[in-house]
Coordinates of N, CA, C and O in Angstrom, one line a residue:
X1 N 0.9 -1.2 0.0 CA 0.0 0.0 0.0 C 0.9 1.2 0.0 O 1.9 1.3 0.6
X2 N 0.5 2.2 -0.7 CA 1.3 3.5 -0.8 C 0.4 4.7 -0.3 O -0.8 4.6 -0.2
X3 N 1.1 5.7 0.1 CA 0.4 6.9 0.6 C -0.2 7.6 -0.6 O 0.4 7.8 -1.6
X4 N -1.5 7.9 -0.5 CA -2.2 8.6 -1.5 C -1.7 10.0 -1.7 O -1.6 10.8 -0.7
X5 N -1.3 10.4 -2.9 CA -0.9 11.8 -3.2 C -2.0 12.4 -4.1 O -2.7 11.8 -4.7
X6 N -2.0 13.8 -4.1 CA -2.9 14.5 -4.9 C -2.7 14.2 -6.4 O -1.6 14.0 -6.8
X7 N -3.8 14.1 -7.1 CA -3.6 13.9 -8.6 C -3.5 15.3 -9.2 O -3.8 16.3 -8.6
X8 N -3.1 15.3 -10.5 CA -3.0 16.5 -11.3 C -3.8 16.3 -12.5 O -3.6 15.2 -13.2
X9 N -4.7 17.2 -12.9 CA -5.5 17.1 -14.1 C -5.5 18.4 -14.8 O -5.8 19.4 -14.1
X10 N -5.2 18.4 -16.1 CA -5.3 19.7 -16.8 C -6.4 19.4 -17.9 O -6.4 18.4 -18.6
X11 N -7.3 20.4 -18.0 CA -8.4 20.3 -19.0 C -8.5 21.6 -19.9 O -8.1 22.7 -19.4
X12 N -8.9 21.5 -21.1 CA -9.0 22.6 -22.0 C -10.4 23.3 -21.8 O -11.4 22.6 -21.5
X13 N -10.4 24.6 -21.9 CA -11.6 25.4 -21.8 C -11.6 26.5 -22.8 O -10.5 27.1 -23.1
X14 N -12.7 26.8 -23.4 CA -12.8 27.9 -24.4 C -13.0 29.3 -23.7 O -12.5 30.3 -24.2
X15 N -13.6 29.3 -22.5 CA -13.9 30.5 -21.8 C -13.2 30.5 -20.4 O -13.8 30.0 -19.4
X16 N -12.0 30.9 -20.4 CA -11.2 30.8 -19.1 C -11.8 31.5 -18.0 O -11.9 31.0 -16.9
X17 N -12.3 32.7 -18.2 CA -12.9 33.5 -17.1 C -14.2 32.9 -16.5 O -14.4 32.8 -15.3
X18 N -15.0 32.4 -17.4 CA -16.3 31.8 -17.0 C -16.0 30.5 -16.2 O -16.6 30.3 -15.1
X19 N -15.0 29.7 -16.6 CA -14.6 28.5 -15.8 C -13.9 28.9 -14.5 O -14.1 28.2 -13.5
X20 N -13.1 29.9 -14.6 CA -12.5 30.4 -13.3 C -13.5 30.7 -12.3 O -13.4 30.3 -11.1
X21 N -14.6 31.4 -12.7 CA -15.6 31.8 -11.8 C -16.3 30.5 -11.2 O -16.6 30.4 -10.0
X22 N -16.6 29.6 -12.1 CA -17.3 28.4 -11.7 C -16.5 27.6 -10.7 O -17.0 27.3 -9.6
X23 N -15.2 27.3 -10.9 CA -14.4 26.5 -10.0 C -14.1 27.3 -8.7 O -14.1 26.7 -7.6
X24 N -13.9 28.6 -8.8 CA -13.6 29.4 -7.7 C -14.8 29.7 -6.8 O -14.8 29.5 -5.6
X25 N -15.9 30.2 -7.5 CA -17.1 30.7 -6.7 C -18.1 29.7 -6.5 O -18.8 29.7 -5.4
X26 N -18.4 28.8 -7.4 CA -19.4 27.7 -7.2 C -18.8 26.6 -6.4 O -19.4 26.1 -5.4
X27 N -17.7 26.0 -6.8 CA -17.1 24.9 -6.1 C -16.2 25.3 -5.0 O -15.8 24.4 -4.2
X28 N -15.9 26.5 -4.8 CA -15.1 27.1 -3.7 C -13.7 26.5 -3.8 O -13.1 26.3 -2.7
X29 N -13.1 26.3 -5.0 CA -11.7 25.9 -5.1 C -10.8 27.1 -5.1 O -11.0 28.0 -5.8
X30 N -9.8 27.1 -4.2 CA -8.9 28.3 -4.1 C -8.0 28.2 -5.3 O -7.6 27.2 -5.8
X31 N -7.7 29.5 -5.8 CA -6.8 29.6 -6.9 C -5.3 29.5 -6.5 O -5.0 30.0 -5.4
X32 N -4.5 28.9 -7.3 CA -3.1 28.9 -7.1 C -2.4 29.8 -8.2 O -3.0 30.9 -8.4
X33 N -1.4 29.4 -8.8 CA -0.7 30.2 -9.8 C -1.6 30.3 -11.1 O -2.5 29.5 -11.3
X34 N -1.4 31.3 -11.9 CA -2.1 31.5 -13.1 C -1.4 32.4 -14.1 O -0.4 33.0 -13.7
X35 N -1.8 32.4 -15.3 CA -1.3 33.3 -16.3 C -2.5 33.7 -17.2 O -3.7 33.5 -16.8
X36 N -2.3 34.4 -18.3 CA -3.4 34.8 -19.1 C -4.1 33.6 -19.8 O -5.2 33.7 -20.3
X37 N -3.4 32.4 -19.8 CA -4.0 31.3 -20.5 C -4.2 30.1 -19.7 O -4.7 29.1 -20.2
X38 N -4.0 30.1 -18.4 CA -4.3 29.0 -17.5 C -4.4 29.4 -16.1 O -3.9 30.4 -15.7
X39 N -5.1 28.6 -15.3 CA -5.3 28.8 -13.8 C -5.2 27.5 -13.1 O -5.9 26.5 -13.5
X40 N -4.4 27.5 -12.0 CA -4.4 26.3 -11.1 C -5.4 26.4 -10.0 O -5.6 27.5 -9.5
X41 N -6.0 25.3 -9.7 CA -7.0 25.3 -8.5 C -6.6 24.2 -7.6 O -6.2 23.1 -8.0
X42 N -6.9 24.5 -6.3 CA -6.9 23.4 -5.3 C -8.3 22.8 -5.4 O -9.3 23.3 -4.8
X43 N -8.4 21.7 -6.1 CA -9.6 20.9 -6.3 C -9.8 19.9 -5.3 O -9.4 18.7 -5.5
X44 N -10.2 20.3 -4.1 CA -10.5 19.4 -3.0 C -9.2 18.6 -2.6 O -9.2 17.4 -2.4
X45 N -8.1 19.3 -2.6 CA -6.8 18.7 -2.3 C -6.0 18.2 -3.4 O -4.9 17.7 -3.3
X46 N -6.5 18.4 -4.6 CA -5.8 17.9 -5.9 C -5.6 19.1 -6.8 O -6.2 20.2 -6.6
X47 N -4.7 19.0 -7.7 CA -4.4 20.1 -8.6 C -5.1 20.0 -9.9 O -4.9 19.1 -10.7
X48 N -6.0 20.9 -10.2 CA -6.8 21.0 -11.4 C -6.3 22.3 -12.1 O -6.2 23.4 -11.5
X49 N -6.0 22.2 -13.4 CA -5.5 23.3 -14.2 C -6.5 23.4 -15.4 O -6.7 22.5 -16.1
X50 N -7.0 24.6 -15.5 CA -7.8 24.9 -16.7 C -7.0 25.7 -17.7 O -6.3 26.7 -17.3
X51 N -6.9 25.3 -18.9 CA -6.1 25.9 -20.0 C -7.0 26.5 -21.1 O -7.8 25.7 -21.6
X52 N -6.8 27.7 -21.4 CA -7.5 28.4 -22.4 C -7.1 27.8 -23.8 O -6.0 27.7 -24.1
X53 N -8.1 27.3 -24.5 CA -7.9 26.8 -25.9 C -9.0 27.4 -26.7 O -10.2 27.3 -26.4
X54 N -8.7 27.9 -27.9 CA -9.7 28.6 -28.7 C -10.6 27.6 -29.4 O -11.8 27.9 -29.6
X55 N -10.2 26.4 -29.7 CA -11.0 25.4 -30.3 C -11.3 24.2 -29.4 O -10.6 23.2 -29.5
X56 N -12.2 24.3 -28.5 CA -12.6 23.3 -27.6 C -14.0 22.8 -28.0 O -14.9 23.5 -28.2
X57 N -14.1 21.4 -28.1 CA -15.4 20.8 -28.4 C -16.2 20.9 -27.2 O -15.8 20.4 -26.1
X58 N -17.4 21.5 -27.2 CA -18.3 21.5 -26.1 C -19.4 20.5 -26.3 O -20.5 20.6 -25.6
X59 N -19.3 19.6 -27.2 CA -20.4 18.6 -27.4 C -20.5 17.7 -26.2 O -19.5 17.5 -25.5
X60 N -21.7 17.3 -25.9 CA -21.9 16.5 -24.7 C -21.2 15.1 -24.9 O -21.2 14.5 -26.0
X61 N -20.7 14.5 -23.8 CA -20.1 13.2 -23.9 C -21.0 12.1 -24.1 O -22.2 12.3 -23.9
X62 N -20.5 10.9 -24.4 CA -21.3 9.7 -24.5 C -21.6 9.3 -23.0 O -21.1 9.8 -22.1
X63 N -22.6 8.4 -22.9 CA -22.9 7.9 -21.6 C -22.8 6.4 -21.5 O -22.8 5.7 -22.5
X64 N -22.7 5.9 -20.3 CA -22.7 4.4 -20.0 C -23.6 4.1 -18.9 O -23.6 4.8 -17.9
X65 N -24.5 3.1 -19.0 CA -25.4 2.8 -17.9 C -24.8 2.2 -16.7 O -24.0 1.3 -16.8
X66 N -25.0 2.8 -15.5 CA -24.5 2.4 -14.3 C -25.6 2.5 -13.2 O -26.1 3.6 -13.0
X67 N -26.1 1.4 -12.7 CA -27.1 1.3 -11.6 C -28.3 2.2 -11.9 O -28.8 2.9 -11.1
X68 N -28.8 2.0 -13.2 CA -30.0 2.7 -13.6 C -29.8 4.1 -14.0 O -30.8 4.8 -14.3
X69 N -28.6 4.6 -14.1 CA -28.4 6.0 -14.6 C -27.5 6.0 -15.8 O -26.6 5.1 -16.0
X70 N -27.6 7.0 -16.7 CA -26.7 7.2 -17.8 C -25.5 8.1 -17.3 O -25.7 9.3 -17.2
X71 N -24.4 7.5 -17.1 CA -23.2 8.2 -16.6 C -22.4 8.7 -17.8 O -22.1 8.0 -18.7
X72 N -22.1 10.0 -17.7 CA -21.3 10.6 -18.8 C -19.9 10.1 -18.8 O -19.3 10.0 -17.7
X73 N -19.3 9.8 -20.0 CA -18.0 9.3 -20.1 C -17.3 10.2 -21.2 O -17.9 10.3 -22.3
X74 N -16.2 10.8 -21.0 CA -15.4 10.8 -19.7 C -16.0 11.7 -18.7 O -16.8 12.6 -19.0
X75 N -15.5 11.5 -17.4 CA -15.9 12.4 -16.3 C -14.7 12.4 -15.3 O -13.9 11.5 -15.4
X76 N -14.7 13.3 -14.4 CA -13.7 13.3 -13.4 C -14.3 13.9 -12.1 O -15.4 14.5 -12.2
X77 N -13.7 13.7 -11.0 CA -14.2 14.2 -9.7 C -13.4 13.7 -8.6 O -12.2 13.2 -8.8
X78 N -14.0 13.8 -7.4 CA -13.3 13.3 -6.2 C -14.2 12.6 -5.3 O -15.4 12.7 -5.4
X79 N -13.6 11.8 -4.4 CA -14.3 11.1 -3.3 C -14.2 12.0 -2.1 O -13.0 12.3 -1.6
X80 N -15.3 12.5 -1.5 CA -15.3 13.3 -0.4 C -15.7 12.6 0.9 O -16.3 11.5 0.8
X81 N -15.5 13.2 2.0 CA -16.1 12.6 3.3 C -17.6 12.9 3.2 O -18.0 13.8 2.5
X82 N -18.3 12.0 3.8 CA -19.8 12.0 3.7 C -20.4 13.3 4.0 O -21.2 13.8 3.2
X83 N -20.0 14.0 5.1 CA -20.6 15.3 5.5 C -20.2 16.4 4.5 O -21.0 17.2 4.2
X84 N -19.0 16.3 4.0 CA -18.5 17.3 3.0 C -19.4 17.1 1.7 O -19.8 18.1 1.1
X85 N -19.6 15.9 1.3 CA -20.4 15.6 0.1 C -21.8 16.2 0.3 O -22.4 16.8 -0.6
X86 N -22.4 15.9 1.5 CA -23.8 16.3 1.8 C -23.9 17.9 1.7 O -24.8 18.4 1.1
X87 N -22.9 18.5 2.3 CA -22.9 20.0 2.3 C -22.7 20.5 0.9 O -23.4 21.5 0.5
X88 N -21.8 19.9 0.1 CA -21.6 20.4 -1.3 C -22.9 20.2 -2.1 O -23.3 21.1 -2.8
X89 N -23.6 19.0 -1.9 CA -24.8 18.8 -2.7 C -25.9 19.9 -2.3 O -26.5 20.4 -3.2
X90 N -26.0 20.2 -1.1 CA -26.9 21.2 -0.6 C -26.6 22.6 -1.2 O -27.4 23.3 -1.7
X91 N -25.3 22.9 -1.2 CA -24.8 24.2 -1.7 C -25.1 24.3 -3.2 O -25.5 25.3 -3.7
X92 N -24.8 23.2 -4.0 CA -25.0 23.2 -5.4 C -26.5 23.4 -5.7 O -26.9 24.1 -6.7
X93 N -27.4 22.7 -5.0 CA -28.8 22.9 -5.2 C -29.2 24.3 -4.9 O -30.0 24.9 -5.7
X94 N -28.7 24.9 -3.9 CA -29.1 26.3 -3.6 C -28.6 27.2 -4.7 O -29.3 28.3 -4.9
X95 N -27.5 26.9 -5.3 CA -27.0 27.8 -6.4 C -27.6 27.5 -7.7 O -27.2 28.1 -8.7
X96 N -28.6 26.5 -7.8 CA -29.3 26.2 -9.0 C -28.5 25.4 -10.0 O -28.8 25.5 -11.2
X97 N -27.5 24.7 -9.6 CA -26.7 23.8 -10.5 C -27.7 22.8 -11.1 O -28.4 22.1 -10.4
X98 N -27.6 22.6 -12.4 CA -28.4 21.6 -13.1 C -27.6 20.3 -13.1 O -26.5 20.2 -13.6
X99 N -28.2 19.3 -12.4 CA -27.5 18.0 -12.3 C -27.8 17.1 -13.5 O -28.9 17.1 -14.0
X100 N -26.8 16.3 -13.9 CA -27.0 15.3 -14.9 C -27.6 14.1 -14.1 O -28.6 13.5 -14.6
X101 N -27.0 13.8 -13.0 CA -27.6 12.8 -12.0 C -27.7 13.5 -10.7 O -26.7 13.9 -10.1
X102 N -28.9 13.7 -10.2 CA -29.2 14.3 -8.9 C -28.4 13.6 -7.8 O -28.2 12.4 -7.9
X103 N -28.1 14.3 -6.7 CA -27.5 13.6 -5.6 C -28.3 12.4 -5.2 O -29.5 12.5 -5.0
X104 N -27.7 11.2 -5.1 CA -28.4 10.0 -4.9 C -27.5 9.0 -4.2 O -26.3 9.2 -4.2
X105 N -28.0 7.9 -3.7 CA -27.2 6.8 -3.2 C -27.3 5.7 -4.3 O -28.3 5.2 -4.7
X106 N -26.1 5.3 -4.7 CA -25.9 4.3 -5.8 C -25.5 2.9 -5.1 O -24.9 2.9 -4.1
X107 N -26.0 1.8 -5.7 CA -25.7 0.5 -5.2 C -26.2 0.3 -3.8 O -25.5 -0.3 -2.9
X108 N -27.3 0.9 -3.5 CA -27.9 0.8 -2.1 C -28.0 -0.6 -1.6 O -28.5 -1.5 -2.3
X109 N -27.4 -0.9 -0.4 CA -27.4 -2.2 0.2 C -26.5 -3.2 -0.4 O -26.5 -4.4 -0.1
X110 N -25.7 -2.7 -1.4 CA -24.7 -3.7 -2.1 C -23.3 -3.2 -1.8 O -23.0 -2.2 -1.2
X111 N -22.4 -4.1 -2.2 CA -21.0 -3.8 -2.2 C -20.7 -2.5 -2.9 O -21.2 -2.3 -4.0
X112 N -20.0 -1.6 -2.3 CA -19.6 -0.3 -3.0 C -20.7 0.8 -2.9 O -20.7 1.7 -3.6
X113 N -21.7 0.6 -2.0 CA -22.7 1.6 -1.8 C -22.1 3.0 -1.6 O -21.1 3.1 -0.9
X114 N -22.6 4.0 -2.3 CA -22.0 5.3 -2.3 C -23.0 6.4 -2.6 O -24.0 6.2 -3.3
X115 N -22.7 7.6 -2.2 CA -23.5 8.8 -2.5 C -22.8 9.3 -3.8 O -21.5 9.3 -3.9
X116 N -23.5 9.8 -4.7 CA -23.0 10.3 -6.0 C -23.8 11.4 -6.5 O -25.0 11.5 -6.3
X117 N -23.2 12.3 -7.3 CA -23.9 13.3 -8.1 C -23.0 13.7 -9.3 O -21.8 13.6 -9.2
X118 N -23.7 14.0 -10.4 CA -23.0 14.5 -11.6 C -23.5 15.8 -12.1 O -24.8 16.0 -12.0
X119 N -22.7 16.6 -12.6 CA -23.1 17.9 -13.2 C -22.0 18.3 -14.2 O -20.9 17.8 -14.1
X120 N -22.3 19.2 -15.1 CA -21.3 19.8 -16.0 C -20.7 21.1 -15.5 O -21.4 21.9 -14.9
X121 N -19.5 21.3 -15.8 CA -18.9 22.7 -15.7 C -19.4 23.5 -16.9 O -20.1 23.0 -17.8
X122 N -19.0 24.8 -17.0 CA -19.5 25.6 -18.1 C -19.0 25.2 -19.5 O -19.6 25.6 -20.5
X123 N -18.0 24.3 -19.5 CA -17.5 23.8 -20.8 C -18.0 22.4 -21.1 O -17.4 21.7 -22.0
X124 N -19.0 21.9 -20.4 CA -19.5 20.5 -20.5 C -18.5 19.4 -20.2 O -18.6 18.3 -20.6
X125 N -17.6 19.8 -19.3 CA -16.8 18.7 -18.6 C -17.6 18.1 -17.5 O -18.1 18.8 -16.6
X126 N -17.9 16.8 -17.6 CA -18.7 16.1 -16.6 C -17.9 15.9 -15.3 O -16.8 15.4 -15.4
X127 N -18.5 16.3 -14.2 CA -17.9 16.1 -12.9 C -18.7 15.1 -12.0 O -20.0 15.2 -12.1
X128 N -18.1 14.3 -11.3 CA -18.7 13.4 -10.4 C -18.1 13.6 -9.0 O -16.9 13.6 -8.8
X129 N -19.0 13.8 -8.0 CA -18.5 13.9 -6.6 C -19.2 12.7 -5.9 O -20.4 12.5 -6.1
X130 N -18.4 11.9 -5.2 CA -19.0 10.8 -4.5 C -18.5 10.7 -3.0 O -17.5 11.4 -2.7
X131 N -19.1 9.9 -2.2 CA -18.7 9.7 -0.8 C -19.2 8.3 -0.4 O -20.2 7.7 -0.9
X132 N -18.4 7.7 0.5 CA -18.7 6.4 1.0 C -18.8 6.5 2.5 O -17.9 7.1 3.1
X133 N -19.8 6.0 3.1 CA -19.9 5.9 4.6 C -18.8 5.0 5.1 O -18.2 5.2 6.2
X134 N -18.5 4.0 4.4 CA -17.4 3.0 4.7 C -16.3 3.1 3.7 O -16.5 2.6 2.6
X135 N -15.2 3.8 4.0 CA -14.2 4.0 2.9 C -13.5 2.7 2.5 O -12.9 2.7 1.4
X136 N -13.7 1.6 3.2 CA -13.1 0.3 2.8 C -13.9 -0.2 1.5 O -13.4 -1.2 0.9
X137 N -15.0 0.4 1.2 CA -15.8 0.0 0.1 C -15.4 0.6 -1.2 O -15.9 0.2 -2.3
X138 N -14.5 1.5 -1.2 CA -14.0 2.3 -2.4 C -13.6 1.3 -3.5 O -14.0 1.5 -4.7
X139 N -12.8 0.3 -3.2 CA -12.3 -0.6 -4.2 C -12.9 -2.0 -4.0 O -12.4 -3.0 -4.6
X140 N -13.9 -2.2 -3.2 CA -14.5 -3.5 -2.9 C -15.1 -4.1 -4.2 O -15.6 -3.4 -5.0
X141 N -15.0 -5.4 -4.3 CA -15.6 -6.1 -5.4 C -16.9 -6.7 -5.0 O -17.1 -7.1 -4.0

């Protein structure tokens, strides 16, 4: 077993300022370094970088059925502590975020039971936030 380290993810965006506002003000990610063409964020303890690109496809991703929902692929996100996930879900609802998959419990009563929610950022990057009451279930089969 190894110590978990933060991941680094860089994504292209067509509207840097609109995405900067979304990640900073909606998701409450603090900004790190930046330039005229990119911004680093502390994405729940991980490093997310948005890069300005003039030609970014904003078409919606394909989906894959999972536990009765059409899950967008690709997507990214983080696993949060249960209470943090609950507070974020409430905050997003209050801010009028349109969910792809509303905050819900997936695999209820089964191995890997988890809270999950999906939504898009302003560039149609699909985000998933999840939580487990029992963290030993994250990789359970």
